[in-house]
Amino acid sequence: MKLKDLYSFLKRDLQQIEDQLAQSVSSEQTLINTAGLELLKAGGKRIRPVFVLLSAQFGTYDIHQIKKTAAALELIHMASLVHDDVVDDADMRRGRETVKAKYDSKVAMYTGDYIFASALKLMTDIEIPRAHQILAQGMKEMCLGEVEQIKEQYDTDQNVRKYFKRIKRKTALLIAMSCQLGAITSKADIPVQKLLYDFGYSVGMAFQITDDILDFTASEKQLGKPAGSDLKQGNITLPALYTIQRFPGFKEKLNLYYENGDETLLSDILKQIKRNGSIEFASAISDTYLNRAKAAASGLPETSARESLLKVADFIAGRKF
Amino acid sequence: MKLKDLYSFLKRDLQQIEDQLAQSVSSEQTLINTAGLELLKAGGKRIRPVFVLLSAQFGTYDIHQIKKTAAALELIHMASLVHDDVVDDADMRRGRETVKAKYDSKVAMYTGDYIFASALKLMTDIEIPRAHQILAQGMKEMCLGEVEQIKEQYDTDQNVRKYFKRIKRKTALLIAMSCQLGAITSKADIPVQKLLYDFGYSVGMAFQITDDILDFTASEKQLGKPAGSDLKQGNITLPALYTIQRFPGFKEKLNLYYENGDETLLSDILKQIKRNGSIEFASAISDTYLNRAKAAASGLPETSARESLLKVADFIAGRKF
């Protein structure tokens, strides 16, 4: 079973969203045009558009309208990835010829800005000021989340509350907004909008926790990067935070690793996390969020869209890699 | 005579805009909060808010509404400066400790994004979808302009048309939008909105050409950087383009400088530009735009706001440094 099989009936509509995305990132400016189209080709699960489309089914579904909202949400996601890459690339590219390096990151920077602006422009085609407000406010929150994440990097003294706040802003918010703005665009009833927001928020939380678990438990082949990469890069997620809280001495061990970068020590740390019950703990939290999502969905009208939302939620929160 | 003397009657309203700016950039996130407030403290002429306020006087002037539009335009300007700095800083800072360098540019990146989003959020408080559309579309154009500027850097084969297109996107557009959105927010008549847009556009063009002239003619003390910095950094502006077009051999000389970076050659090039009539040519073009701005303004109702707009236009387009 693949994710896209869960919403095969959306296939044609999703193609329209691809077309809308291509149209939005395209530009007479060759560099931006090329960069944008390459980003689109790189693909992605298009999770956010799927949530927009499914949520829009609870109101008056008009693909010509809703495709704009769906593409806008995906563009916000894409732009944030581009900006993440700018800063990371700038570091990785050291040693290359400088003007070239500068040139590249400049183009990437403004490509990211361009995609952000395109997202907002597209959203303004939906002439509902409240939708514009929600999107702009969401973007503010997401930026705060990015900075929080930088500040909390390598911080072994942080508590679990900070982690939840971080993943809310990093992931859950955009999925919650996807559901909410899908409902708003199709003029679904206010209580339905609210339920969909709650649903998206909880699914997003479960999704990110699952992602963070997999970074410990999946294989390098499945992840496309070595397991434990998050921890290595100072991104201290739920299983590690649980271990810090429960096992005296672990924090010191992790701090030691951050000081000396000893790979044997890292390997020892990762083994400990995988065996000490922290994975099970994090899974239970993820399940709690998934159940909250289902509880929210249970308040929605019993439609095939609701069935699909539940299936997608199960899939992305419960996936094994 | 100082710029601010031209609109002393706006003093209290401009203070309200400062307060609005502070409120918009402030955040519970300490790093973003500090970065934002430092940007505000660094000041600036607040040219864009002044144009917003003066333009709003042609409709129903409500400071509680218009201050939001004015602050939004200034925030867009600020955010674009922050992003310009990110990429430049990343280069200048080479040799510093890497994690720290990375940390800094990351924070600056997301601070810029945060300010962009804050601008859009503030604009959505004005519940006029067309205003949101104009702002988002303007941002797209500005991003294109940034990338054009990178692409055309050091390109001695570019024509004057490209220069005009570049400064339109870089400067004129945001000033045109300031006038237009001021008028839209205060619900001025459509023809007045159009005239104010045209006025702002022409003033912006004249302003940037003047700026580009001063980079050749003003002293290092006046500029805060050596004269000729634009040309040195590959930003080929009107006086240099005029020289390339009129004086055979000059292009080759400039190309040679870009290859060998010989400071004596640069000094020779700068002298030539200052003495060959290109400054007078560029001044005449700037005056043409200033006259177009005045022609647009002459269609506006005869009010003290119109007088102020004309005075500000004369001042910023005609300034000697």
XYZ file of C-alpha atoms in Angstrom:
642
model
C 0.000 0.000 0.000
C 1.380 3.340 -1.016
C 0.321 6.725 0.266
C -1.075 7.848 -3.053
C -3.359 4.797 -3.255
C -5.240 6.273 -0.318
C -6.510 9.156 -2.395
C -6.417 7.890 -5.959
C -9.700 9.696 -6.545
C -7.772 12.958 -6.143
C -5.329 12.080 -8.894
C -6.704 14.477 -11.477
C -7.024 17.294 -8.983
C -3.480 16.758 -7.767
C -2.297 17.053 -11.350
C -4.010 20.432 -11.519
C -2.077 21.431 -8.437
C 1.184 20.406 -10.096
C 0.244 22.632 -13.020
C -0.594 25.485 -10.683
C 2.717 25.051 -8.876
C 4.616 25.134 -12.161
C 2.764 28.255 -13.220
C 3.438 29.989 -9.898
C 7.176 29.358 -9.748
C 7.753 30.012 -13.423
C 9.087 33.419 -14.312
C 10.660 35.323 -17.169
C 13.790 35.384 -15.023
C 15.768 32.360 -16.211
C 17.621 31.597 -12.989
C 14.534 31.703 -10.777
C 12.575 29.795 -13.371
C 15.141 27.000 -13.549
C 15.588 26.806 -9.797
C 11.827 26.698 -9.262
C 11.153 24.020 -11.835
C 13.978 21.867 -10.501
C 12.433 22.074 -7.064
C 9.119 20.897 -8.483
C 10.747 18.044 -10.361
C 12.423 16.921 -7.149
C 8.867 16.116 -6.117
C 7.673 15.349 -2.634
C 4.679 13.639 -1.129
C 2.481 16.733 -1.556
C 1.007 15.925 1.842
C -0.133 19.495 2.416
C -2.116 19.799 -0.833
C -3.747 16.443 -0.076
C -4.939 17.766 3.290
C -6.186 20.953 1.631
C -8.187 19.053 -0.986
C -9.666 16.558 1.445
C -10.626 19.304 3.882
C -12.211 21.348 1.113
C -14.624 18.493 0.485
C -16.481 19.517 3.643
C -17.603 22.709 1.920
C -18.336 23.717 -1.660
C -15.527 22.016 -3.524
C -14.360 24.065 -6.504
C -11.065 22.834 -7.889
C -10.371 26.168 -9.602
C -10.399 27.857 -6.229
C -9.024 25.166 -3.995
C -6.050 24.398 -6.205
C -4.748 27.861 -5.388
C -4.921 27.301 -1.652
C -3.377 23.862 -2.029
C -0.513 25.149 -4.153
C 0.044 28.091 -1.793
C 0.552 25.745 1.160
C 2.963 23.554 -0.793
C 4.889 26.644 -1.919
C 5.315 27.800 1.680
C 6.717 24.372 2.491
C 9.055 24.492 -0.526
C 10.265 28.009 0.228
C 11.122 27.061 3.794
C 13.180 24.124 2.511
C 15.000 26.410 0.066
C 15.923 28.800 2.841
C 17.051 25.957 5.068
C 19.319 24.854 2.244
C 20.753 28.312 1.645
C 22.281 28.468 5.056
C 23.356 24.854 5.111
C 24.839 25.008 1.630
C 26.686 28.169 2.435
C 28.522 26.170 5.024
C 29.034 23.003 3.048
C 30.334 24.860 0.058
C 33.241 26.460 1.831
C 36.460 25.925 -0.069
C 34.790 26.517 -3.417
C 35.526 29.604 -5.428
C 34.011 32.439 -3.434
C 32.178 34.547 -6.035
C 30.503 31.424 -7.338
C 29.517 30.336 -3.821
C 28.151 33.779 -3.064
C 26.328 33.900 -6.364
C 24.643 30.563 -5.716
C 23.421 31.300 -2.236
C 22.193 34.716 -3.339
C 20.122 33.190 -6.085
C 18.794 30.553 -3.697
C 17.956 33.212 -1.120
C 15.878 35.269 -3.517
C 14.368 32.176 -5.086
C 13.114 31.292 -1.614
C 11.767 34.809 -1.142
C 10.156 34.635 -4.568
C 8.420 31.366 -3.745
C 7.184 32.775 -0.419
C 5.791 35.791 -2.227
C 4.256 33.531 -4.889
C 2.505 31.549 -2.187
C 1.033 34.681 -0.690
C 0.087 36.071 -4.082
C -1.707 32.853 -4.933
C -3.554 32.905 -1.625
C -4.738 36.461 -2.282
C -6.544 35.149 -5.384
C -8.920 33.698 -2.806
C -10.563 36.920 -1.750
C -11.088 36.021 1.884
C -9.046 38.364 4.106
C -9.197 35.920 7.007
C -7.419 33.306 4.900
C -4.630 35.800 4.157
C -4.347 36.636 7.834
C -4.074 33.005 8.856
C -1.373 32.310 6.294
C 0.731 35.360 7.192
C 0.402 34.686 10.919
C 1.347 31.056 10.332
C 4.460 32.125 8.473
C 5.484 34.340 11.376
C 5.108 31.399 13.758
C 7.093 29.124 11.479
C 9.973 31.595 11.360
C 9.993 31.769 15.148
C 10.162 27.989 15.164
C 13.192 27.999 12.881
C 15.039 30.341 15.202
C 13.971 28.400 18.296
C 15.406 25.302 16.687
C 18.743 27.019 16.130
C 18.792 28.304 19.698
C 17.945 24.919 21.167
C 20.433 23.034 19.039
C 22.923 21.060 21.190
C 21.072 22.235 24.310
C 20.857 19.169 26.520
C 19.159 21.152 29.281
C 15.971 21.754 27.302
C 12.770 20.175 28.482
C 10.146 18.206 26.578
C 7.826 21.199 26.500
C 10.293 23.007 24.244
C 10.400 20.025 21.933
C 6.628 20.022 21.523
C 6.561 23.746 20.904
C 9.308 23.357 18.297
C 7.657 20.573 16.313
C 4.363 22.395 16.485
C 5.883 25.349 14.673
C 8.121 23.267 12.458
C 5.519 20.815 11.192
C 2.124 20.675 12.859
C 1.136 24.271 12.196
C 1.447 24.048 8.418
C -0.587 20.849 8.297
C -3.198 22.359 10.609
C -3.367 25.425 8.359
C -3.679 23.218 5.285
C -6.796 21.624 6.719
C -8.161 24.903 8.047
C -7.567 26.894 4.858
C -8.988 24.089 2.722
C -12.159 24.360 4.781
C -12.187 28.157 4.719
C -11.667 28.348 0.956
C -14.584 26.002 0.343
C -16.646 27.937 2.886
C -17.234 24.991 5.173
C -19.050 25.698 8.435
C -17.026 27.318 11.213
C -17.206 24.282 13.588
C -15.968 22.099 10.724
C -13.082 24.500 10.105
C -12.150 24.247 13.756
C -12.331 20.443 13.824
C -10.181 20.236 10.722
C -7.601 22.554 12.240
C -7.462 20.381 15.372
C -7.256 17.269 13.263
C -4.378 18.660 11.162
C -2.527 19.895 14.209
C -2.613 16.502 15.930
C -1.736 14.627 12.749
C 1.189 16.980 12.229
C 2.464 16.361 15.750
C 2.166 12.580 15.342
C 3.833 12.819 11.941
C 6.860 14.701 13.257
C 7.274 12.465 16.323
C 7.187 9.437 14.012
C 9.773 11.114 11.820
C 11.969 11.713 14.841
C 11.625 8.094 15.972
C 12.537 6.805 12.528
C 15.708 8.822 12.587
C 16.829 6.414 15.326
C 15.228 3.171 14.222
C 15.240 3.099 10.419
C 18.181 1.931 8.334
C 20.550 4.235 6.507
C 19.118 2.943 3.251
C 15.570 3.806 4.266
C 16.526 7.243 5.553
C 18.987 8.210 2.846
C 21.332 9.341 5.642
C 22.904 7.607 8.646
C 20.564 6.828 11.534
C 21.012 9.229 14.442
C 21.648 12.198 12.149
C 19.290 14.428 14.114
C 21.084 13.820 17.379
C 24.450 14.176 15.696
C 23.469 17.570 14.319
C 22.304 18.758 17.712
C 18.607 18.310 17.043
C 17.596 16.680 20.322
C 14.263 14.937 19.786
C 11.784 13.114 21.987
C 13.589 9.766 22.453
C 16.787 11.550 23.495
C 14.935 13.957 25.780
C 13.186 11.027 27.442
C 16.551 9.368 28.012
C 18.048 12.546 29.459
C 15.149 12.789 31.886
C 15.084 9.137 32.951
C 18.685 8.028 32.999
C 21.149 9.898 35.219
C 24.511 10.298 33.546
C 23.127 10.251 30.023
C 23.117 14.020 29.673
C 26.781 14.167 30.580
C 27.555 11.449 28.060
C 25.758 13.377 25.316
C 27.519 16.610 26.290
C 30.804 14.772 26.124
C 29.991 13.587 22.625
C 29.119 17.135 21.566
C 32.492 18.210 22.881
C 34.726 15.519 21.387
C 32.666 14.177 18.451
C 33.785 10.631 19.213
C 31.903 8.321 16.826
C 32.210 5.286 19.137
C 30.552 7.267 21.887
C 27.770 8.302 19.478
C 27.224 4.698 18.493
C 26.964 3.771 22.187
C 24.495 6.602 22.797
C 22.319 5.559 19.863
C 22.256 1.935 21.051
C 21.203 3.053 24.504
C 18.354 5.161 23.142
C 17.068 2.320 21.001
C 17.010 -0.122 23.915
C 15.929 1.875 26.924
C 12.216 2.175 26.176
C 12.405 5.711 24.832
C 11.281 4.615 21.373
C 8.217 2.972 22.898
C 7.586 6.079 24.970
C 7.769 8.346 21.926
C 5.549 5.969 19.932
C 2.955 6.103 22.672
C 2.979 9.914 22.533
C 2.648 9.819 18.770
C -0.307 7.455 19.143
C -1.885 9.817 21.624
C -1.747 12.593 19.052
C -3.057 10.263 16.385
C -5.991 9.398 18.626
C -6.653 13.061 19.251
C -6.700 13.580 15.493
C -9.217 10.771 15.150
C -11.338 12.228 17.926
C -11.444 15.546 16.075
C -12.304 13.778 12.821
C -15.111 11.881 14.512
C -16.935 15.194 14.883
C -16.913 15.702 11.113
C -19.763 14.609 8.821
C -19.415 10.944 7.852
C -18.174 11.241 4.293
C -15.629 9.516 2.122
C -13.391 12.555 2.614
C -13.400 11.849 6.344
C -12.472 8.228 5.647
C -9.576 9.385 3.490
C -8.353 11.851 6.100
C -8.297 9.064 8.674
C -6.438 6.740 6.350
C -3.862 9.348 5.466
C -3.419 10.133 9.159
C -2.879 6.467 9.986
C -0.456 6.153 7.173
C 1.805 9.125 7.804
C 1.797 8.850 11.578
C 2.152 5.087 11.657
C 4.635 4.568 8.849
C 7.645 2.406 9.519
C 10.010 4.482 7.386
C 16.626 72.345 5.282
C 16.295 68.747 6.325
C 14.013 66.143 4.835
C 11.933 65.823 7.965
C 11.222 69.568 8.016
C 9.184 69.006 4.852
C 6.578 67.038 6.704
C 6.875 68.188 10.284
C 3.077 68.053 10.491
C 3.385 64.273 10.203
C 5.669 64.034 13.218
C 3.117 62.556 15.591
C 1.845 60.118 12.990
C 5.369 59.002 12.158
C 5.913 58.302 15.841
C 2.874 56.048 15.758
C 4.481 54.208 12.868
C 7.663 53.722 14.878
C 5.532 52.208 17.635
C 3.752 49.987 15.143
C 7.092 48.838 13.706
C 8.397 48.007 17.158
C 5.249 46.067 17.944
C 5.417 44.138 14.673
C 9.032 43.028 14.922
C 8.891 42.266 18.610
C 8.459 38.669 19.569
C 8.711 36.332 22.519
C 11.703 34.824 20.697
C 14.680 36.682 22.163
C 17.008 36.468 19.171
C 14.448 37.690 16.643
C 13.276 40.334 19.075
C 16.778 41.690 19.585
C 17.656 41.584 15.907
C 14.424 43.346 14.977
C 14.741 46.090 17.558
C 18.354 46.744 16.567
C 17.232 47.165 12.978
C 14.668 49.709 14.086
C 17.188 51.582 16.193
C 19.510 51.794 13.195
C 16.819 54.081 11.825
C 16.473 55.230 8.261
C 14.692 58.035 6.505
C 11.339 56.244 6.606
C 10.727 57.547 3.089
C 8.175 54.845 2.317
C 5.955 55.528 5.337
C 6.073 59.235 4.503
C 4.757 58.508 1.000
C 2.071 56.236 2.432
C 0.870 58.888 4.882
C 0.900 61.737 2.372
C -0.920 59.631 -0.224
C -3.517 58.581 2.313
C -4.457 62.220 2.756
C -6.257 62.044 -0.605
C -8.843 59.725 0.914
C -10.310 59.223 4.362
C -7.264 59.554 6.571
C -7.433 57.270 9.595
C -4.096 56.934 11.355
C -5.137 53.696 13.053
C -5.576 52.111 9.641
C -2.915 53.863 7.624
C -0.153 53.282 10.159
C -0.450 49.580 9.396
C 0.042 50.059 5.672
C 2.907 52.470 6.296
C 4.659 50.090 8.677
C 4.098 47.153 6.304
C 5.891 48.960 3.490
C 8.801 49.891 5.719
C 9.035 46.301 6.976
C 9.268 44.982 3.405
C 12.120 47.403 2.845
C 13.828 46.335 6.075
C 13.435 42.636 5.359
C 14.985 43.010 1.932
C 17.975 44.747 3.505
C 18.330 41.963 6.064
C 18.375 39.324 3.342
C 20.881 41.317 1.304
C 23.094 41.363 4.375
C 22.763 37.651 5.036
C 24.408 36.728 1.786
C 26.986 39.486 1.934
C 27.861 38.764 5.543
C 28.213 35.078 4.837
C 30.977 35.998 2.496
C 32.671 38.659 4.580
C 32.727 36.509 7.618
C 34.840 33.772 6.142
C 37.715 32.862 8.432
C 35.581 33.208 11.542
C 34.630 30.188 13.593
C 32.244 28.233 11.382
C 29.426 27.197 13.716
C 29.142 30.741 14.948
C 29.120 32.107 11.383
C 26.465 29.613 10.377
C 24.432 30.396 13.441
C 24.486 34.108 12.683
C 23.408 33.893 9.079
C 20.684 31.416 9.961
C 19.244 33.764 12.516
C 19.473 36.655 10.063
C 17.815 34.575 7.363
C 14.802 33.710 9.484
C 14.670 37.189 10.966
C 14.294 38.475 7.404
C 11.594 35.910 6.715
C 9.893 36.867 9.959
C 9.888 40.551 9.025
C 8.500 39.757 5.564
C 5.739 37.720 7.134
C 5.112 40.484 9.687
C 4.701 42.979 6.861
C 2.150 40.782 5.147
C 0.359 40.054 8.391
C 0.091 43.751 9.131
C -1.236 44.453 5.645
C -3.934 41.802 6.084
C -5.283 43.852 9.000
C -6.495 46.150 6.228
C -9.278 43.967 4.932
C -8.971 44.915 1.282
C -7.965 41.852 -0.761
C -6.694 44.043 -3.614
C -4.174 45.644 -1.266
C -2.881 42.186 -0.297
C -2.627 41.218 -3.948
C -0.657 44.332 -4.839
C 1.784 43.813 -1.981
C 2.387 40.124 -2.753
C 2.784 40.777 -6.469
C 5.179 43.626 -5.702
C 7.269 41.332 -3.538
C 7.523 38.835 -6.387
C 8.740 41.560 -8.722
C 11.271 42.773 -6.188
C 12.726 39.278 -5.836
C 13.051 39.022 -9.599
C 14.873 42.342 -9.530
C 17.330 41.047 -6.940
C 18.188 38.059 -9.096
C 18.430 40.204 -12.247
C 20.906 42.374 -10.397
C 23.054 39.372 -9.563
C 22.891 38.119 -13.132
C 23.795 41.493 -14.589
C 26.622 42.117 -12.158
C 29.937 42.733 -13.968
C 28.103 42.439 -17.308
C 29.514 45.254 -19.432
C 27.389 44.173 -22.408
C 24.092 45.074 -20.792
C 22.053 47.884 -22.258
C 20.410 50.850 -20.587
C 16.988 49.204 -20.834
C 18.148 46.532 -18.386
C 19.328 49.204 -15.996
C 15.936 50.894 -15.986
C 14.150 47.609 -15.472
C 16.498 46.800 -12.609
C 16.066 50.073 -10.731
C 12.333 49.901 -11.285
C 12.206 46.624 -9.395
C 14.878 47.540 -6.914
C 13.529 50.928 -5.853
C 10.743 52.520 -7.862
C 8.198 49.759 -7.397
C 8.194 49.899 -3.600
C 7.789 53.685 -3.611
C 5.025 53.437 -6.230
C 3.284 50.815 -4.075
C 3.681 53.009 -0.996
C 1.751 55.800 -2.715
C -0.783 53.422 -4.246
C -1.455 51.463 -1.064
C -1.691 54.657 0.968
C -4.449 55.771 -1.409
C -6.159 52.368 -1.443
C -6.148 52.065 2.340
C -7.774 55.472 2.710
C -10.221 54.599 -0.075
C -9.194 57.462 -2.332
C -10.795 57.555 -5.794
C -9.427 55.136 -8.381
C -7.978 57.870 -10.665
C -6.204 59.350 -7.654
C -4.773 55.920 -6.789
C -3.453 55.664 -10.335
C -1.898 59.129 -10.317
C -0.219 58.439 -6.998
C 1.194 55.178 -8.299
C 2.613 56.999 -11.343
C 3.965 59.732 -9.133
C 5.674 57.259 -6.803
C 7.091 55.255 -9.666
C 8.707 58.309 -11.281
C 9.984 59.652 -7.993
C 11.488 56.255 -7.255
C 13.275 56.165 -10.593
C 14.631 59.697 -10.120
C 15.648 58.821 -6.556
C 17.643 55.758 -7.607
C 19.339 57.508 -10.535
C 20.358 60.305 -8.183
C 21.671 57.706 -5.778
C 23.679 56.114 -8.557
C 25.116 59.487 -9.613
C 26.125 60.326 -6.053
C 28.054 57.100 -5.836
C 30.425 58.699 -8.358
C 30.325 62.343 -7.336
C 29.961 62.475 -3.567
C 32.840 62.246 -1.154
C 33.749 59.169 0.852
C 32.714 61.051 3.963
C 29.271 61.827 2.548
C 28.728 58.297 1.291
C 30.181 56.393 4.204
C 32.080 54.271 1.661
C 34.582 55.062 -1.121
C 33.161 56.747 -4.215
C 32.802 54.331 -7.131
C 31.797 51.440 -4.860
C 28.913 50.453 -7.132
C 31.131 50.124 -10.168
C 33.784 48.348 -8.144
C 31.250 45.772 -6.983
C 30.060 45.150 -10.515
C 26.881 47.225 -10.217
C 27.055 49.062 -13.546
C 24.815 52.107 -13.310
C 23.652 54.806 -15.716
C 26.802 56.979 -15.904
C 28.965 53.930 -16.642
C 26.480 52.545 -19.180
C 26.413 55.923 -20.924
C 30.201 55.891 -21.092
C 30.272 52.356 -22.460
C 27.845 53.375 -25.185
C 29.521 56.646 -26.132
C 33.216 56.036 -25.765
C 34.802 53.228 -27.769
C 37.455 51.403 -25.789
C 35.874 52.136 -22.408
C 34.147 48.784 -22.173
C 37.446 46.984 -22.707
C 39.064 49.145 -20.035
C 36.322 48.269 -17.558
C 36.551 44.577 -18.425
C 40.285 44.755 -17.861
C 39.699 46.274 -14.422
C 37.232 43.497 -13.568
C 39.911 41.004 -14.559
C 42.918 42.461 -12.782
C 41.354 44.638 -10.036
C 44.039 47.291 -10.563
C 43.128 50.245 -8.314
C 44.995 52.776 -10.490
C 42.930 51.688 -13.443
C 39.748 52.046 -11.384
C 40.770 55.534 -10.366
C 41.342 56.389 -14.035
C 37.933 54.953 -14.985
C 36.159 56.914 -12.270
C 37.840 60.154 -13.357
C 36.773 59.557 -16.932
C 33.143 58.962 -15.935
C 33.050 62.136 -13.862
C 34.382 64.294 -16.703
C 32.852 62.906 -19.880
C 29.343 64.299 -19.557
C 27.802 61.078 -18.269
C 26.915 62.641 -14.929
C 25.081 65.467 -16.715
C 23.347 62.911 -18.933
C 22.191 60.856 -15.945
C 21.065 64.023 -14.138
C 18.970 64.987 -17.131
C 17.298 61.560 -17.105
C 16.652 61.892 -13.383
C 15.114 65.312 -14.018
C 12.909 63.850 -16.722
C 11.537 61.356 -14.205
C 11.128 64.086 -11.626
C 9.134 66.120 -14.147
C 6.975 63.107 -14.934
C 6.321 62.761 -11.218
C 5.293 66.400 -11.061
C 3.047 65.977 -14.083
C 1.296 63.085 -12.338
C 0.974 65.129 -9.144
C -0.514 68.041 -11.071
C -3.560 65.874 -11.719
C -4.158 65.489 -7.977
C -6.449 67.774 -5.963
C -4.615 70.924 -4.876
C -4.023 70.225 -1.213
C -1.214 70.670 1.249
C -0.525 66.940 0.915
C 0.176 67.501 -2.772
C 2.553 70.323 -1.880
C 4.378 68.063 0.529
C 4.643 65.249 -2.004
C 6.197 67.665 -4.493
C 8.640 68.997 -1.918
C 9.688 65.513 -0.847
C 10.112 64.526 -4.495
C 12.299 67.549 -5.181
C 14.315 66.832 -2.105
C 15.068 63.149 -2.562
C 15.560 63.305 -6.330
C 17.564 66.501 -6.281
C 19.692 65.948 -3.219
C 23.404 66.532 -3.517
C 24.392 63.693 -1.189
